[in-house]
Short mmCIF file of C-alpha atoms in Angstrom, two decimals:
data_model
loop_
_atom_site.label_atom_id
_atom_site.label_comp_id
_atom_site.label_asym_id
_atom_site.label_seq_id
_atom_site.Cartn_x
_atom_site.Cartn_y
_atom_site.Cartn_z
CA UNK M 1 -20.38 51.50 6.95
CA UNK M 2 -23.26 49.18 7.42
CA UNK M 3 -25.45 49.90 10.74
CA UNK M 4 -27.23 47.13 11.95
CA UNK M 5 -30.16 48.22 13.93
CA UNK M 6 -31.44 46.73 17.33
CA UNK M 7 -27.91 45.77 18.46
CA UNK M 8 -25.80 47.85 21.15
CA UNK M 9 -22.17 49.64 19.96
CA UNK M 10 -19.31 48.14 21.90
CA UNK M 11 -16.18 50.15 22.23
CA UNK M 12 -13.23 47.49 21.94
CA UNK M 13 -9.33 48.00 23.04
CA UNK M 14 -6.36 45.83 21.75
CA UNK M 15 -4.34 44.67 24.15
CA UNK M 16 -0.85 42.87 23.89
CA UNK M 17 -1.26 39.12 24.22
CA UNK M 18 0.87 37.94 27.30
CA UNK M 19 0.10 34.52 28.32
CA UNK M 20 3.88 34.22 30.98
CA UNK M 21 1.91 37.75 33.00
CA UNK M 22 -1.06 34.97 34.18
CA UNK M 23 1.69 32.17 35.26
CA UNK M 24 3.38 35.02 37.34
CA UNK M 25 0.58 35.99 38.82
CA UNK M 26 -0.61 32.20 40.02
CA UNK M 27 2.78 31.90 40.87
CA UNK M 28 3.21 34.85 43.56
CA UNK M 29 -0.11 33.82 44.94
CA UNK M 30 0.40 30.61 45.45
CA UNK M 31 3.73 31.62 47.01
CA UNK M 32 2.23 34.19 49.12
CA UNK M 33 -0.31 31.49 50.20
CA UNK M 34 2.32 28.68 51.06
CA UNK M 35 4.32 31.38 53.11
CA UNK M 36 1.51 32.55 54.83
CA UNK M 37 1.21 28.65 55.72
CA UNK M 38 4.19 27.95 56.76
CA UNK M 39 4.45 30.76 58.89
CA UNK M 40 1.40 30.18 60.97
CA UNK M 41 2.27 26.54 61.10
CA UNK M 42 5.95 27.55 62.40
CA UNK M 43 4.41 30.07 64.92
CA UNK M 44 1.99 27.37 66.33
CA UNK M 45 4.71 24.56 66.50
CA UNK M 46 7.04 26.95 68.38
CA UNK M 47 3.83 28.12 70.81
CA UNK M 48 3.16 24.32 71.30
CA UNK M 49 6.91 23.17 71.99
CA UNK M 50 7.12 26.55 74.28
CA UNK M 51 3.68 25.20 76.42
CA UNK M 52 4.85 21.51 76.01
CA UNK M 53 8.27 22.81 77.70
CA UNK M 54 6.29 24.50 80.28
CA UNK M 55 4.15 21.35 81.39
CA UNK M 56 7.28 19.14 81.47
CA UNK M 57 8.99 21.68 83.67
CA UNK M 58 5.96 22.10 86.08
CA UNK M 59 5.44 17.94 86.18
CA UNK M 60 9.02 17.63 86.76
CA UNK M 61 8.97 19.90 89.75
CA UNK M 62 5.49 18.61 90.74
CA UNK M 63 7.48 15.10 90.87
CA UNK M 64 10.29 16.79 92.38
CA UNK M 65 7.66 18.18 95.35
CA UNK M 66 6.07 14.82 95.60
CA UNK M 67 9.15 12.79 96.47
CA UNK M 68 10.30 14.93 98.89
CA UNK M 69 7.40 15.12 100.89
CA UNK M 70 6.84 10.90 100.35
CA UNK M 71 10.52 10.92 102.16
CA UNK M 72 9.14 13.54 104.50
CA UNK M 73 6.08 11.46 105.50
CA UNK M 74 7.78 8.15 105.53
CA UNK M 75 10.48 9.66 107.86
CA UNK M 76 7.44 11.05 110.17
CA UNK M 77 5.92 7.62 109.77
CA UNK M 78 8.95 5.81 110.94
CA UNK M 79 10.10 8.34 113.55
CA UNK M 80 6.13 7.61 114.74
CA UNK M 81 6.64 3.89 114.78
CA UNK M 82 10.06 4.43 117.24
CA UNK M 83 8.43 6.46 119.41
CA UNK M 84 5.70 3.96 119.84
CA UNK M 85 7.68 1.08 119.79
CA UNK M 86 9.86 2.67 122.09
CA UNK M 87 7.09 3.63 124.15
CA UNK M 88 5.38 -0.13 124.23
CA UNK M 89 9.01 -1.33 125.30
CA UNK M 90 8.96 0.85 128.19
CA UNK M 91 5.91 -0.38 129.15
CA UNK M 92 6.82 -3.43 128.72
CA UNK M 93 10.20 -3.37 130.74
CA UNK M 94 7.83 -1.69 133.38
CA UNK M 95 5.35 -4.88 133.26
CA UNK M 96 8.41 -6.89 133.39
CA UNK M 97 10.13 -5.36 136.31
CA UNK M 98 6.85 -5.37 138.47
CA UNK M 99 6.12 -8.31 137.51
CA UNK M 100 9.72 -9.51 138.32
CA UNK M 101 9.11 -7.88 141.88
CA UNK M 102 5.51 -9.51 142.62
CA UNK M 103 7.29 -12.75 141.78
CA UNK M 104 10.42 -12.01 144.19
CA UNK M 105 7.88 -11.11 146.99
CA UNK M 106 6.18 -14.25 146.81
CA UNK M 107 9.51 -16.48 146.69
CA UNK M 108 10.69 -14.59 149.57
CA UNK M 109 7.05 -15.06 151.18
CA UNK M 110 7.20 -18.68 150.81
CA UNK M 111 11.08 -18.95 152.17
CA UNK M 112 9.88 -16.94 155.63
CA UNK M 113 6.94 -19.64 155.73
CA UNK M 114 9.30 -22.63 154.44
CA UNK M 115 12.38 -21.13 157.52
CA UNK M 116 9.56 -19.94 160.28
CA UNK M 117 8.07 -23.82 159.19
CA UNK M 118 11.41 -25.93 159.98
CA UNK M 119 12.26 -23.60 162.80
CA UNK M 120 8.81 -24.81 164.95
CA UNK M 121 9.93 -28.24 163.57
CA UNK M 122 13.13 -28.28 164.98
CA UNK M 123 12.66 -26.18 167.88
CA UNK M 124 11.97 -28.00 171.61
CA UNK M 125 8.53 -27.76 172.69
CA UNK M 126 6.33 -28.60 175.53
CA UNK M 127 3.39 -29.97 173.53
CA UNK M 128 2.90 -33.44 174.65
CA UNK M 129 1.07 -34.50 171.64
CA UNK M 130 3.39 -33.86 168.94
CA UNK M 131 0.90 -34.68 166.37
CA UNK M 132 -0.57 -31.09 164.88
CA UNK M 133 -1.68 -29.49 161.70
CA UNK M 134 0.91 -27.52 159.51
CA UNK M 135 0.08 -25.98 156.13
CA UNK M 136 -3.48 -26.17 154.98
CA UNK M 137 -4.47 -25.33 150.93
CA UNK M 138 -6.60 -25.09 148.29
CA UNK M 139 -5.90 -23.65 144.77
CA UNK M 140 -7.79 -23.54 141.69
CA UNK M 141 -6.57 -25.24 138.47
CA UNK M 142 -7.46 -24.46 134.39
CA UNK M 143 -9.47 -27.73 134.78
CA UNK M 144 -13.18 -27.23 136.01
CA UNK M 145 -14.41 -27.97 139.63
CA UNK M 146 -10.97 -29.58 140.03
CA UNK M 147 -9.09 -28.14 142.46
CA UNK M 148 -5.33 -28.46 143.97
CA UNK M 149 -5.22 -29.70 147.80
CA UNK M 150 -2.00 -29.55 150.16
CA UNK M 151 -1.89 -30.39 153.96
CA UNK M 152 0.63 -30.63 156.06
CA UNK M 153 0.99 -32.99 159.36
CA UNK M 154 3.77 -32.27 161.61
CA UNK M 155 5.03 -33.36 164.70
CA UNK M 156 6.48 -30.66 167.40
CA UNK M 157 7.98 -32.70 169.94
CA UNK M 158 11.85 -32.16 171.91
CA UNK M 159 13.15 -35.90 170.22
CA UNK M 160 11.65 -36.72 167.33
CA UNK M 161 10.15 -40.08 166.79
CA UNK M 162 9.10 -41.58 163.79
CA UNK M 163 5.39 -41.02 163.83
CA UNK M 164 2.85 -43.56 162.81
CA UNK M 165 -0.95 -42.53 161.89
CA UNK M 166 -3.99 -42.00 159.61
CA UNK M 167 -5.41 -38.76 158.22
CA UNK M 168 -9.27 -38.62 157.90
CA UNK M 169 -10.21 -35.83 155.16
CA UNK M 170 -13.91 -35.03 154.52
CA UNK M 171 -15.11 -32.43 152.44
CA UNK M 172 -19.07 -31.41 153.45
CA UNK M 173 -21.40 -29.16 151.37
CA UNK M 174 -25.26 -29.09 149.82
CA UNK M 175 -26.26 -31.29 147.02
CA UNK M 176 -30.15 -31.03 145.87
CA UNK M 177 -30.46 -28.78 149.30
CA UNK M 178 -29.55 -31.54 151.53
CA UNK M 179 -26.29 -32.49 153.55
CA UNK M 180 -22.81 -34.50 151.23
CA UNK M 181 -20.41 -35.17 152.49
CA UNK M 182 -17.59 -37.07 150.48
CA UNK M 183 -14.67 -39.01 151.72
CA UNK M 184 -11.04 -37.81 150.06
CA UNK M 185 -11.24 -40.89 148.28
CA UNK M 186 -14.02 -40.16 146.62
CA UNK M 187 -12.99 -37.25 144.92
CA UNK M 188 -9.43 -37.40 144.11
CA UNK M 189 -7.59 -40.48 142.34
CA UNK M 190 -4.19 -40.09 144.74
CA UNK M 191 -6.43 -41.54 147.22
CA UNK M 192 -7.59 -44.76 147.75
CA UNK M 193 -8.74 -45.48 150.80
CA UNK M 194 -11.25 -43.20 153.59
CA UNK M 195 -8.01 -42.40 155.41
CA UNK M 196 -4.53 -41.56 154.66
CA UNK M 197 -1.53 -43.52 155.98
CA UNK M 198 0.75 -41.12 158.15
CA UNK M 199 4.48 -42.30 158.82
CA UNK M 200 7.01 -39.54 159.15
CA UNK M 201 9.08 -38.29 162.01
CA UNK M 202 9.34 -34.04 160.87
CA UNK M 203 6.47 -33.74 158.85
CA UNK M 204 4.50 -35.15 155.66
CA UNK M 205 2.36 -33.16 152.75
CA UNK M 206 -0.97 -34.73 151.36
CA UNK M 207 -1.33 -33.42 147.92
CA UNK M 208 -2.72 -33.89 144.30
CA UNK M 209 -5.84 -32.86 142.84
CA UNK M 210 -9.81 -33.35 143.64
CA UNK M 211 -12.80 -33.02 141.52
CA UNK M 212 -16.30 -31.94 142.67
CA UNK M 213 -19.17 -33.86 141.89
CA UNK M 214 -21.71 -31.45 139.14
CA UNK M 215 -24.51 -29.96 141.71
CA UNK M 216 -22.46 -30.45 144.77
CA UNK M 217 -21.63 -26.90 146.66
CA UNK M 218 -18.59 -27.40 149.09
CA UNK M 219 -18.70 -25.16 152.53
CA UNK M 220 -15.84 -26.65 154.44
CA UNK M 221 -13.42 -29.45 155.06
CA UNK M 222 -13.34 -31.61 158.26
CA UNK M 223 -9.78 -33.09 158.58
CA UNK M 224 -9.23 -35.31 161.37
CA UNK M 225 -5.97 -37.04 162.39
CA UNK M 226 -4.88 -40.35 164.61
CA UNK M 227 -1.02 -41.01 165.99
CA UNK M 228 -0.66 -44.81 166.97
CA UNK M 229 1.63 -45.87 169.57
CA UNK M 230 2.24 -45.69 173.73
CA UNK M 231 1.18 -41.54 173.13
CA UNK M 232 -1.53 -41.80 170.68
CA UNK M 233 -3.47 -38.80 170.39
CA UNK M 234 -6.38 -37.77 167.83
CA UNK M 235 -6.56 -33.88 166.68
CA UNK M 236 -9.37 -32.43 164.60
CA UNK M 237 -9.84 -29.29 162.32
CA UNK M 238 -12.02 -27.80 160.19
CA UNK M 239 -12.34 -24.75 158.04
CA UNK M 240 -13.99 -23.07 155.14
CA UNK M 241 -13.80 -23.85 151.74
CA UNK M 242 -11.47 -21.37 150.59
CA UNK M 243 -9.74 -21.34 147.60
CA UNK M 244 -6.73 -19.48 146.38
CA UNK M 245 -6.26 -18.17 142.97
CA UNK M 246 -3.40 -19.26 141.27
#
């Protein structure tokens, strides 16, 4: 047997050729490999469906929770809105019924004044004169420094007669610090002339409206009236400028 030198002895085996044992092995770990796959992909599709199940259950009774208390606040709301509604109507019937009252009081007011009025009209009297003063007013309007006038002249007398006269009305103030006085006629367009025709036999009511001239401060008005005839008498009266709110 030859020896070569320099070169290392190898001890070699024969083995069987089997060429199907690789395949197998490939085979089983590929299929190991796949199952392991499928298995952790199984397991993490069932954890998510499991969570996914979970949210939908909690946002279903979230929604659940949230519509109940929406009807719970709207039926708060609207049990709010009765009570104040309810509330604002009582004060409003209130309102109304005082209001209804004040009114009532001044109607009856003004039927005592119109009956006590016709009463000294009709009643006999003594006063030789007959001429006299009944209702004197003033009233503000919406309009500015106009103003709503109203005076009564009656006669008082046993047999009434009808009555022939004038009515003089002057209103006096301060205008640049000095003394006005203006005629009736000057400040109201139901006027025409200085003095006011009287012809009546009960009574008769001056009235419309008068505007103040810009700068002029009223203090009072001077009304003077004149009967003609076989008793002619002449009556005068003045009084502060007083106006009524209306």
């Amino acid at each position: 047997m030859t020896v070569v030198k320099g070169s290392k002895q190898q001890n070699l085996r024969v083995v069987p050729h089997r060429p199907w044992l690789r395949v197998l092995y490939v085979f089983i770990t590929v299929l190991i490999t796949a199952s392991a796959a499928v298995g952790a992909y199984y397991f993490g599709f069932k954890q998510g469906m499991a969570e996914q199940e979970a949210a939908l259950a909690q946002i279903s009774s979230l929604s659940s929770e949230l519509d109940s208390k929406s009807a719970a606040l709207r039926a708060v709301e609207q049990e709010l809105a009765n009570i104040r509604l309810g509330a604002e109507v009582d004060r409003q019937s209130s309102e109304d019924v005082r209001q209804e009252v004040i009114a009532l009081k001044e109607q009856l007011a003004a039927l005592e004044a119109d009956n006590s009025f016709y009463r000294n009209l009709m009643a006999p009297t003594e006063n030789k004169r007959g001429l006299t003063f009944g209702a004197i007013e003033l009233s503000d309007t919406d309009a500015g420094r106009t103003y709503h006038y109203k005076f009564v002249m009656q006669q008082l007398a046993t047999n009434h007669e009808l009555l022939n006269g004038s009515l003089e009305v002057v209103v006096v103030g301060k205008q640049n610090d000095l003394e006005a006085r203006y005629y009736l006629s000057d400040l109201s367009s139901s006027v025409s002339d200085k003095t006011v025709k009287l012809r009546f036999k009960y009574f008769q009511t001056i009235e419309g409206d008068l505007v103040l001239p810009v700068g002029f401060d009223p203090e009072r008005i001077e009304l003077t009236a004149r009967s003609t005839g076989k008793n002619a008498v002449t009556i005068e009266k003045r009084f502060g400028w007083l106006v009524e709110e209306t």
